[in-house]
mmCIF file of C-alpha atoms in Angstrom:
data_model
loop_
_atom_site.group_PDB
_atom_site.id
_atom_site.type_symbol
_atom_site.label_atom_id
_atom_site.label_comp_id
_atom_site.label_asym_id
_atom_site.label_seq_id
_atom_site.Cartn_x
_atom_site.Cartn_y
_atom_site.Cartn_z
ATOM 1 C CA MET A 1 50.613 159.495 78.829
ATOM 2 C CA ALA A 2 54.318 159.644 78.048
ATOM 3 C CA PHE A 3 55.874 159.193 74.612
ATOM 4 C CA TYR A 4 59.452 157.999 74.191
ATOM 5 C CA ILE A 5 60.358 159.028 70.667
ATOM 6 C CA ALA A 6 63.589 157.460 69.451
ATOM 7 C CA MET A 7 65.124 159.333 66.536
ATOM 8 C CA SER A 8 68.462 158.351 65.053
ATOM 9 C CA GLN A 9 70.457 161.018 66.935
ATOM 10 C CA GLU A 10 68.450 161.661 70.105
ATOM 11 C CA LEU A 11 65.633 160.454 72.318
ATOM 12 C CA LEU A 12 62.651 162.768 72.798
ATOM 13 C CA VAL A 13 60.562 162.437 75.957
ATOM 14 C CA ALA A 14 57.124 164.023 75.521
ATOM 15 C CA ARG A 15 54.332 164.547 78.051
ATOM 16 C CA LYS A 16 51.235 166.719 77.974
ATOM 17 C CA GLN A 17 51.004 168.935 81.052
ATOM 18 C CA GLU A 18 48.198 171.439 81.677
ATOM 19 C CA GLY A 19 47.114 171.189 78.054
ATOM 20 C CA ALA A 20 50.571 171.858 76.591
ATOM 21 C CA TRP A 21 53.200 169.441 75.345
ATOM 22 C CA GLN A 22 56.518 169.359 77.161
ATOM 23 C CA VAL A 23 59.317 167.786 75.122
ATOM 24 C CA ALA A 24 62.860 167.117 76.330
ATOM 25 C CA SER A 25 65.758 165.861 74.218
ATOM 26 C CA ARG A 26 67.902 163.224 75.899
ATOM 27 C CA LEU A 27 71.001 161.210 74.910
ATOM 28 C CA THR A 28 71.720 163.793 72.228
ATOM 29 C CA GLY A 29 74.471 162.815 69.825
ATOM 30 C CA LEU A 30 74.214 159.099 70.489
ATOM 31 C CA GLN A 31 73.076 156.799 67.701
ATOM 32 C CA ILE A 32 69.743 155.640 69.115
ATOM 33 C CA THR A 33 68.432 152.281 67.921
ATOM 34 C CA SER A 34 65.690 151.133 70.303
ATOM 35 C CA VAL A 35 63.716 151.905 73.451
ATOM 36 C CA ALA A 36 61.555 149.875 75.853
ATOM 37 C CA ALA A 37 59.693 150.418 79.129
ATOM 38 C CA ASP A 38 59.228 148.047 82.055
ATOM 39 C CA PRO A 39 55.440 147.435 82.261
ATOM 40 C CA PHE A 40 55.727 146.821 86.007
ATOM 41 C CA HIS A 41 57.671 150.063 86.562
ATOM 42 C CA PRO A 42 56.715 152.441 83.720
ATOM 43 C CA GLN A 43 59.224 155.070 84.870
ATOM 44 C CA ARG A 44 61.988 152.549 84.154
ATOM 45 C CA ILE A 45 63.106 152.981 80.537
ATOM 46 C CA TYR A 46 65.852 151.224 78.563
ATOM 47 C CA CYS A 47 67.475 152.707 75.465
ATOM 48 C CA GLY A 48 69.794 150.929 73.048
ATOM 49 C CA THR A 49 72.533 152.740 71.143
ATOM 50 C CA TYR A 50 74.917 151.769 68.382
ATOM 51 C CA GLY A 51 78.467 151.814 69.707
ATOM 52 C CA ARG A 52 77.636 153.131 73.189
ATOM 53 C CA GLY A 53 75.779 150.195 74.702
ATOM 54 C CA LEU A 54 72.575 150.146 76.758
ATOM 55 C CA TRP A 55 71.269 153.031 78.882
ATOM 56 C CA ARG A 56 68.692 153.087 81.674
ATOM 57 C CA SER A 57 66.467 155.739 83.218
ATOM 58 C CA THR A 58 64.585 155.156 86.471
ATOM 59 C CA ASP A 59 62.756 158.499 86.476
ATOM 60 C CA GLY A 60 60.769 158.487 83.250
ATOM 61 C CA GLY A 61 63.550 159.596 80.945
ATOM 62 C CA GLU A 62 64.902 162.574 82.881
ATOM 63 C CA ASP A 63 68.280 161.086 83.837
ATOM 64 C CA TRP A 64 70.225 158.286 82.148
ATOM 65 C CA GLN A 65 73.070 155.949 83.067
ATOM 66 C CA PRO A 66 74.934 153.383 80.946
ATOM 67 C CA ILE A 67 74.416 149.813 82.144
ATOM 68 C CA GLY A 68 75.521 146.341 81.142
ATOM 69 C CA ASP A 69 79.289 146.954 81.538
ATOM 70 C CA THR A 70 79.826 147.876 77.908
ATOM 71 C CA PRO A 71 81.434 149.791 76.300
ATOM 72 C CA MET A 72 82.919 151.473 79.375
ATOM 73 C CA VAL A 73 84.525 148.338 80.820
ATOM 74 C CA PRO A 74 87.363 146.635 78.873
ATOM 75 C CA ALA A 75 86.310 143.206 77.625
ATOM 76 C CA PRO A 76 88.635 141.125 79.871
ATOM 77 C CA PHE A 77 87.099 142.688 82.980
ATOM 78 C CA ARG A 78 83.414 142.464 82.138
ATOM 79 C CA LYS A 79 81.387 140.398 84.560
ATOM 80 C CA GLN A 80 77.860 139.278 83.749
ATOM 81 C CA GLY A 81 77.637 142.113 81.248
ATOM 82 C CA ILE A 82 76.601 142.740 77.671
ATOM 83 C CA THR A 83 79.692 141.925 75.634
ATOM 84 C CA GLU A 84 78.721 143.936 72.547
ATOM 85 C CA ALA A 85 78.466 147.738 72.305
ATOM 86 C CA ASN A 86 76.122 147.772 69.298
ATOM 87 C CA ILE A 87 72.641 147.401 70.773
ATOM 88 C CA ILE A 88 69.972 147.006 68.089
ATOM 89 C CA ALA A 89 66.874 145.778 69.949
ATOM 90 C CA VAL A 90 65.556 145.828 73.516
ATOM 91 C CA ALA A 91 62.286 144.482 74.922
ATOM 92 C CA VAL A 92 60.751 143.882 78.347
ATOM 93 C CA SER A 93 58.258 141.065 78.853
ATOM 94 C CA THR A 94 54.764 142.024 80.014
ATOM 95 C CA VAL A 95 54.159 138.613 81.613
ATOM 96 C CA GLU A 96 57.586 137.257 82.584
ATOM 97 C CA ARG A 97 58.516 138.795 85.915
ATOM 98 C CA ILE A 98 61.145 137.611 88.361
ATOM 99 C CA GLY A 99 61.141 139.611 91.557
ATOM 100 C CA GLU A 100 60.444 143.289 91.086
ATOM 101 C CA TYR A 101 61.115 143.811 87.394
ATOM 102 C CA GLY A 102 60.034 142.477 84.028
ATOM 103 C CA VAL A 103 62.610 140.285 82.295
ATOM 104 C CA ILE A 104 64.663 142.291 79.784
ATOM 105 C CA TYR A 105 65.958 140.961 76.469
ATOM 106 C CA VAL A 106 68.657 142.798 74.509
ATOM 107 C CA GLY A 107 69.855 141.994 70.996
ATOM 108 C CA THR A 108 73.088 143.187 69.427
ATOM 109 C CA GLU A 109 75.251 143.316 66.339
ATOM 110 C CA PRO A 110 76.752 140.761 65.775
ATOM 111 C CA GLY A 111 73.579 138.768 66.403
ATOM 112 C CA THR A 112 73.689 137.897 70.087
ATOM 113 C CA LEU A 113 70.938 137.886 72.728
ATOM 114 C CA PHE A 114 71.190 138.774 76.420
ATOM 115 C CA ARG A 115 68.739 138.438 79.307
ATOM 116 C CA SER A 116 68.432 140.261 82.636
ATOM 117 C CA GLU A 117 66.177 139.294 85.537
ATOM 118 C CA ASP A 118 67.152 142.103 87.918
ATOM 119 C CA GLY A 119 66.366 145.316 86.092
ATOM 120 C CA GLY A 120 69.613 145.381 84.141
ATOM 121 C CA GLU A 121 72.085 144.907 86.989
ATOM 122 C CA SER A 122 73.410 141.620 85.595
ATOM 123 C CA TRP A 123 73.132 139.846 82.249
ATOM 124 C CA GLN A 124 73.302 136.364 80.811
ATOM 125 C CA GLU A 125 74.106 135.634 77.187
ATOM 126 C CA LEU A 126 71.618 133.175 75.661
ATOM 127 C CA THR A 127 74.214 131.254 73.695
ATOM 128 C CA GLY A 128 71.832 128.632 72.330
ATOM 129 C CA MET A 129 70.428 131.037 69.757
ATOM 130 C CA ARG A 130 73.790 131.385 68.010
ATOM 131 C CA GLU A 131 74.119 127.596 67.895
ATOM 132 C CA LEU A 132 71.043 127.095 65.700
ATOM 133 C CA PRO A 133 71.738 125.400 62.337
ATOM 134 C CA SER A 134 70.605 128.436 60.350
ATOM 135 C CA SER A 135 73.077 130.770 62.086
ATOM 136 C CA SER A 136 75.806 130.124 59.524
ATOM 137 C CA THR A 137 73.584 131.736 56.867
ATOM 138 C CA TRP A 138 72.670 134.907 58.778
ATOM 139 C CA SER A 139 73.920 138.024 56.990
ATOM 140 C CA PHE A 140 72.937 141.709 56.918
ATOM 141 C CA PRO A 141 72.996 142.759 53.218
ATOM 142 C CA PRO A 142 74.659 146.195 53.698
ATOM 143 C CA LYS A 143 77.360 144.505 55.820
ATOM 144 C CA PRO A 144 77.402 140.859 54.674
ATOM 145 C CA ALA A 145 80.103 139.800 57.121
ATOM 146 C CA THR A 146 77.812 140.402 60.076
ATOM 147 C CA ASN A 147 74.170 140.223 61.162
ATOM 148 C CA HIS A 148 72.098 141.537 64.039
ATOM 149 C CA VAL A 149 69.038 140.999 66.176
ATOM 150 C CA CYS A 150 66.515 143.313 64.542
ATOM 151 C CA CYS A 151 63.453 142.688 66.696
ATOM 152 C CA ILE A 152 62.577 140.957 69.984
ATOM 153 C CA THR A 153 58.947 140.100 70.745
ATOM 154 C CA PRO A 154 58.101 138.509 74.093
ATOM 155 C CA ASP A 155 54.773 136.670 73.984
ATOM 156 C CA PRO A 156 52.077 138.778 75.748
ATOM 157 C CA VAL A 157 50.347 135.652 77.093
ATOM 158 C CA GLU A 158 52.924 132.883 77.609
ATOM 159 C CA ALA A 159 55.837 133.727 79.910
ATOM 160 C CA GLY A 160 59.231 132.643 78.576
ATOM 161 C CA ARG A 161 58.108 132.473 74.958
ATOM 162 C CA VAL A 162 60.136 135.003 72.968
ATOM 163 C CA PHE A 163 60.469 135.530 69.216
ATOM 164 C CA VAL A 164 63.708 136.958 67.808
ATOM 165 C CA ALA A 165 64.160 138.272 64.266
ATOM 166 C CA ILE A 166 67.639 138.133 62.769
ATOM 167 C CA GLU A 167 68.467 140.599 60.012
ATOM 168 C CA ALA A 168 68.750 138.857 57.812
ATOM 169 C CA GLY A 169 68.162 135.148 57.819
ATOM 170 C CA ALA A 170 65.705 133.883 60.393
ATOM 171 C CA LEU A 171 62.808 134.278 62.764
ATOM 172 C CA VAL A 172 63.532 131.992 65.722
ATOM 173 C CA TYR A 173 61.961 131.500 69.128
ATOM 174 C CA THR A 174 62.296 130.047 72.595
ATOM 175 C CA THR A 175 59.590 128.757 74.932
ATOM 176 C CA ASP A 176 61.691 128.653 78.093
ATOM 177 C CA GLY A 177 63.255 132.079 78.379
ATOM 178 C CA GLY A 178 66.219 131.278 76.164
ATOM 179 C CA LYS A 179 67.417 127.906 77.452
ATOM 180 C CA THR A 180 66.455 126.125 74.225
ATOM 181 C CA TRP A 181 65.632 127.422 70.750
ATOM 182 C CA ILE A 182 63.504 126.519 67.731
ATOM 183 C CA ASP A 183 64.971 127.427 64.344
ATOM 184 C CA ARG A 184 63.226 129.087 61.429
ATOM 185 C CA VAL A 185 60.754 127.256 59.228
ATOM 186 C CA PRO A 186 61.304 127.339 55.440
ATOM 187 C CA GLU A 187 58.082 129.200 54.616
ATOM 188 C CA GLY A 188 58.523 131.788 57.371
ATOM 189 C CA PRO A 189 59.920 135.308 56.895
ATOM 190 C CA PHE A 190 63.704 135.620 56.620
ATOM 191 C CA ASP A 191 63.956 139.386 57.116
ATOM 192 C CA THR A 192 61.389 140.454 59.722
ATOM 193 C CA HIS A 193 61.767 144.105 60.697
ATOM 194 C CA THR A 194 58.884 144.213 63.177
ATOM 195 C CA LEU A 195 56.938 141.353 64.758
ATOM 196 C CA VAL A 196 53.921 141.957 66.978
ATOM 197 C CA MET A 197 51.407 139.804 68.818
ATOM 198 C CA HIS A 198 47.955 140.501 70.270
ATOM 199 C CA PRO A 199 46.919 139.258 73.732
ATOM 200 C CA ASP A 200 43.401 138.400 72.521
ATOM 201 C CA VAL A 201 44.650 135.895 69.921
ATOM 202 C CA PRO A 202 47.417 133.733 71.439
ATOM 203 C CA GLY A 203 49.784 132.304 68.850
ATOM 204 C CA ARG A 204 48.962 134.795 66.121
ATOM 205 C CA LEU A 205 52.018 136.568 64.695
ATOM 206 C CA TYR A 206 52.098 139.650 62.474
ATOM 207 C CA SER A 207 55.378 140.223 60.605
ATOM 208 C CA ALA A 208 56.435 143.287 58.597
ATOM 209 C CA ALA A 209 59.434 142.156 56.585
ATOM 210 C CA GLY A 210 61.896 143.107 53.898
ATOM 211 C CA ASP A 211 61.265 139.793 52.136
ATOM 212 C CA GLY A 212 58.841 141.463 49.726
ATOM 213 C CA PHE A 213 61.649 143.487 48.165
ATOM 214 C CA ALA A 214 63.328 140.268 47.004
ATOM 215 C CA GLU A 215 60.173 138.209 46.440
ATOM 216 C CA ALA A 216 56.864 139.907 45.681
ATOM 217 C CA GLY A 217 54.066 138.846 47.995
ATOM 218 C CA LYS A 218 56.277 138.182 51.021
ATOM 219 C CA GLY A 219 56.379 141.626 52.645
ATOM 220 C CA TYR A 220 53.545 140.946 55.081
ATOM 221 C CA ASN A 221 53.514 137.581 56.848
ATOM 222 C CA GLU A 222 51.028 136.141 59.305
ATOM 223 C CA SER A 223 50.922 132.979 61.406
ATOM 224 C CA TYR A 224 48.027 131.599 63.443
ATOM 225 C CA ASP A 225 49.967 128.788 65.108
ATOM 226 C CA GLY A 226 52.941 130.444 66.759
ATOM 227 C CA GLY A 227 55.134 130.493 63.679
ATOM 228 C CA GLN A 228 54.836 126.884 62.548
ATOM 229 C CA THR A 229 53.013 127.808 59.327
ATOM 230 C CA TRP A 230 52.668 131.141 57.525
ATOM 231 C CA GLN A 231 50.313 133.010 55.220
ATOM 232 C CA HIS A 232 51.099 136.049 53.072
ATOM 233 C CA PRO A 233 47.895 138.041 52.385
ATOM 234 C CA ASP A 234 49.002 140.857 50.081
ATOM 235 C CA GLU A 235 45.991 141.804 47.938
ATOM 236 C CA GLY A 236 46.035 145.587 47.566
ATOM 237 C CA LEU A 237 49.539 145.970 49.022
ATOM 238 C CA GLU A 238 51.254 147.855 46.197
ATOM 239 C CA HIS A 239 54.527 148.421 48.067
ATOM 240 C CA GLN A 240 56.169 145.263 49.365
ATOM 241 C CA TYR A 241 59.129 146.437 51.451
ATOM 242 C CA LEU A 242 57.656 146.674 54.965
ATOM 243 C CA ARG A 243 59.172 148.222 58.041
ATOM 244 C CA SER A 244 56.579 148.337 60.831
ATOM 245 C CA VAL A 245 53.255 146.764 61.792
ATOM 246 C CA ALA A 246 50.701 147.531 64.508
ATOM 247 C CA VAL A 247 47.376 145.975 65.498
ATOM 248 C CA ASP A 248 44.316 147.671 66.977
ATOM 249 C CA PRO A 249 44.230 146.896 70.722
ATOM 250 C CA ALA A 250 40.460 146.397 70.412
ATOM 251 C CA ASP A 251 40.449 144.327 67.215
ATOM 252 C CA PRO A 252 43.140 141.791 66.244
ATOM 253 C CA ASP A 253 41.827 141.847 62.662
ATOM 254 C CA THR A 254 42.548 145.547 62.077
ATOM 255 C CA ILE A 255 46.180 145.935 61.048
ATOM 256 C CA ILE A 256 48.328 148.736 59.659
ATOM 257 C CA VAL A 257 51.795 148.564 58.105
ATOM 258 C CA SER A 258 54.362 151.059 56.838
ATOM 259 C CA ALA A 259 55.653 150.205 53.383
ATOM 260 C CA SER A 260 57.868 151.361 50.544
ATOM 261 C CA GLU A 261 59.056 150.117 47.174
ATOM 262 C CA SER A 262 62.613 149.523 48.375
ATOM 263 C CA PRO A 263 64.978 150.133 51.305
ATOM 264 C CA GLN A 264 66.474 153.104 49.473
ATOM 265 C CA LYS A 265 63.149 154.843 48.888
ATOM 266 C CA GLY A 266 61.921 154.051 52.370
ATOM 267 C CA HIS A 267 64.854 154.962 54.589
ATOM 268 C CA TYR A 268 66.870 157.734 52.994
ATOM 269 C CA PRO A 269 65.866 161.354 53.706
ATOM 270 C CA PHE A 270 66.227 162.654 50.142
ATOM 271 C CA GLN A 271 62.756 162.414 48.589
ATOM 272 C CA PRO A 272 61.682 159.305 50.498
ATOM 273 C CA GLU A 273 58.547 157.496 49.403
ATOM 274 C CA SER A 274 56.701 155.573 52.062
ATOM 275 C CA PHE A 275 53.083 154.769 52.775
ATOM 276 C CA ILE A 276 50.726 153.382 55.392
ATOM 277 C CA TYR A 277 48.337 150.581 54.477
ATOM 278 C CA ARG A 278 45.375 149.299 56.453
ATOM 279 C CA LYS A 279 43.672 145.902 56.415
ATOM 280 C CA THR A 280 40.632 144.787 58.373
ATOM 281 C CA ARG A 281 38.635 141.568 58.676
ATOM 282 C CA GLY A 282 39.781 139.768 55.568
ATOM 283 C CA GLN A 283 39.484 142.760 53.251
ATOM 284 C CA PRO A 284 42.280 143.796 50.858
ATOM 285 C CA TRP A 285 44.921 146.259 51.983
ATOM 286 C CA GLN A 286 44.088 149.927 51.429
ATOM 287 C CA MET A 287 46.524 152.841 51.291
ATOM 288 C CA MET A 288 45.692 155.468 53.921
ATOM 289 C CA THR A 289 47.204 158.901 53.232
ATOM 290 C CA LYS A 290 44.731 161.414 54.688
ATOM 291 C CA GLY A 291 46.543 163.721 57.099
ATOM 292 C CA LEU A 292 50.037 162.289 56.534
ATOM 293 C CA PRO A 293 52.988 164.208 54.991
ATOM 294 C CA GLU A 294 53.045 164.699 51.246
ATOM 295 C CA ARG A 295 54.584 162.091 48.994
ATOM 296 C CA GLY A 296 58.352 162.473 48.904
ATOM 297 C CA GLU A 297 58.598 163.811 52.465
ATOM 298 C CA MET A 298 58.070 160.845 54.799
ATOM 299 C CA ILE A 299 60.684 158.297 55.843
ATOM 300 C CA LEU A 300 59.182 154.888 56.664
ATOM 301 C CA PRO A 301 57.176 155.383 59.878
ATOM 302 C CA VAL A 302 57.436 153.410 63.082
ATOM 303 C CA LEU A 303 53.951 152.366 64.252
ATOM 304 C CA ALA A 304 52.645 151.881 67.785
ATOM 305 C CA THR A 305 49.520 151.491 69.920
ATOM 306 C CA HIS A 306 48.626 151.532 73.608
ATOM 307 C CA SER A 307 46.100 149.239 75.283
ATOM 308 C CA ALA A 308 44.415 152.220 76.971
ATOM 309 C CA GLU A 309 43.421 153.647 73.562
ATOM 310 C CA PRO A 310 41.362 151.126 71.561
ATOM 311 C CA GLY A 311 41.008 152.054 67.917
ATOM 312 C CA VAL A 312 43.963 154.460 68.040
ATOM 313 C CA PHE A 313 47.251 154.167 66.140
ATOM 314 C CA TYR A 314 50.401 156.282 66.240
ATOM 315 C CA ALA A 315 52.928 156.772 63.429
ATOM 316 C CA LEU A 316 56.345 158.327 64.005
ATOM 317 C CA ASN A 317 58.261 159.684 61.027
ATOM 318 C CA ASN A 318 60.809 162.394 60.301
ATOM 319 C CA ARG A 319 58.049 165.016 60.022
ATOM 320 C CA GLY A 320 56.534 164.393 63.422
ATOM 321 C CA LEU A 321 54.261 162.157 65.460
ATOM 322 C CA TYR A 322 50.865 161.365 63.930
ATOM 323 C CA ARG A 323 47.758 159.954 65.594
ATOM 324 C CA SER A 324 44.848 158.111 64.010
ATOM 325 C CA PRO A 325 41.635 158.217 66.100
ATOM 326 C CA ASP A 326 39.682 156.043 63.648
ATOM 327 C CA ALA A 327 41.717 152.828 63.525
ATOM 328 C CA GLY A 328 44.107 153.960 60.818
ATOM 329 C CA GLN A 329 41.701 155.499 58.312
ATOM 330 C CA SER A 330 42.912 159.090 58.768
ATOM 331 C CA TRP A 331 45.731 160.855 60.593
ATOM 332 C CA GLN A 332 46.296 164.017 62.598
ATOM 333 C CA ARG A 333 49.664 165.497 63.491
ATOM 334 C CA VAL A 334 50.273 165.609 67.234
ATOM 335 C CA GLU A 335 51.205 169.207 68.035
ATOM 336 C CA LEU A 336 54.637 168.495 69.446
ATOM 337 C CA PRO A 337 57.429 171.026 68.998
ATOM 338 C CA TRP A 338 59.352 169.594 66.029
ATOM 339 C CA SER A 339 62.578 171.285 64.967
ATOM 340 C CA GLU A 340 64.011 171.172 61.465
ATOM 341 C CA ARG A 341 66.923 168.989 62.620
ATOM 342 C CA LEU A 342 64.470 166.154 63.255
ATOM 343 C CA ALA A 343 63.332 166.209 59.626
ATOM 344 C CA HIS A 344 66.777 164.882 58.702
ATOM 345 C CA GLN A 345 66.773 162.050 61.239
ATOM 346 C CA SER A 346 65.246 158.602 60.912
ATOM 347 C CA PRO A 347 62.515 157.376 63.260
ATOM 348 C CA MET A 348 63.832 154.370 65.181
ATOM 349 C CA ALA A 349 61.286 153.407 67.852
ATOM 350 C CA LEU A 350 58.199 154.651 69.682
ATOM 351 C CA VAL A 351 57.094 153.586 73.156
ATOM 352 C CA ILE A 352 53.970 154.861 74.914
ATOM 353 C CA THR A 353 53.370 154.527 78.657
ATOM 354 C CA LYS A 354 50.634 155.677 81.012
ATOM 355 C CA ALA A 355 52.994 157.794 83.103
#
């Protein structure tokens, strides 16, 4: 398996070869924000950066090229490109495929969404999203004059159905690949940081959000009907500012989240306080700390799974990559080479592929 480990100042590409981990640092010095792999071509990787646009590798992360026309091409001369240089989110659909490649969705700051059907060679802006009634209220609290696409989640069952989280202000979606859009619902999350779905339960949404920092009980959000109505099960969840969520590939009722008391305590490297909670089959949330870094050392982790490993979770933080072999109950540090410089970077994204 290959691990694409996005830290805030570099992308690590890790593979285990002959029993030993081989780790290469790529795109060093760029401000990495996101990473995604094409499920139909797992050697084809896309990486978003802040200020330097979108990058693509076709050889499993060894070599990289900027794509999408920006920021290298002056705005008046861009053709079918991505018109913003600040890429925040990138995702590739596992079920929407046109020709050879999975359809790619890219979200930017300011909050704009782009789509590519040809592996990133050309792009179309999905303008309808910015025309939704709620768009006038979208605002990112640290920079109130702007907003951004924080998360893109293509439906794993229904092609063309894509959920987009705006930070902050809305969770919106399309059912036709971006031609038309459905706006947020009042009881839904306003500040989703991560949204995931599970192929075994179509229409079920799991949202880790910042809403709980402003309104207790709204950090974790769940919908069973594709986002039309929402529930907020929070019994046992002592920290309500959530960053990431992951679901057991073998059990859609076993869920883990990364949580903190506030954005400041969760994200900043000086004595951060963050935690992982686990919930299964209607039981209350439980804090799971066994094997994780000591309190005051761990920036809010990014969580991930892979369908080939049922019952296994991964957590990426500033202290390393951690693996749980028992569905989130305990953790073991993956023995990757981890230099001290990484301890001062924030985890941004984690993608796992078979190759």
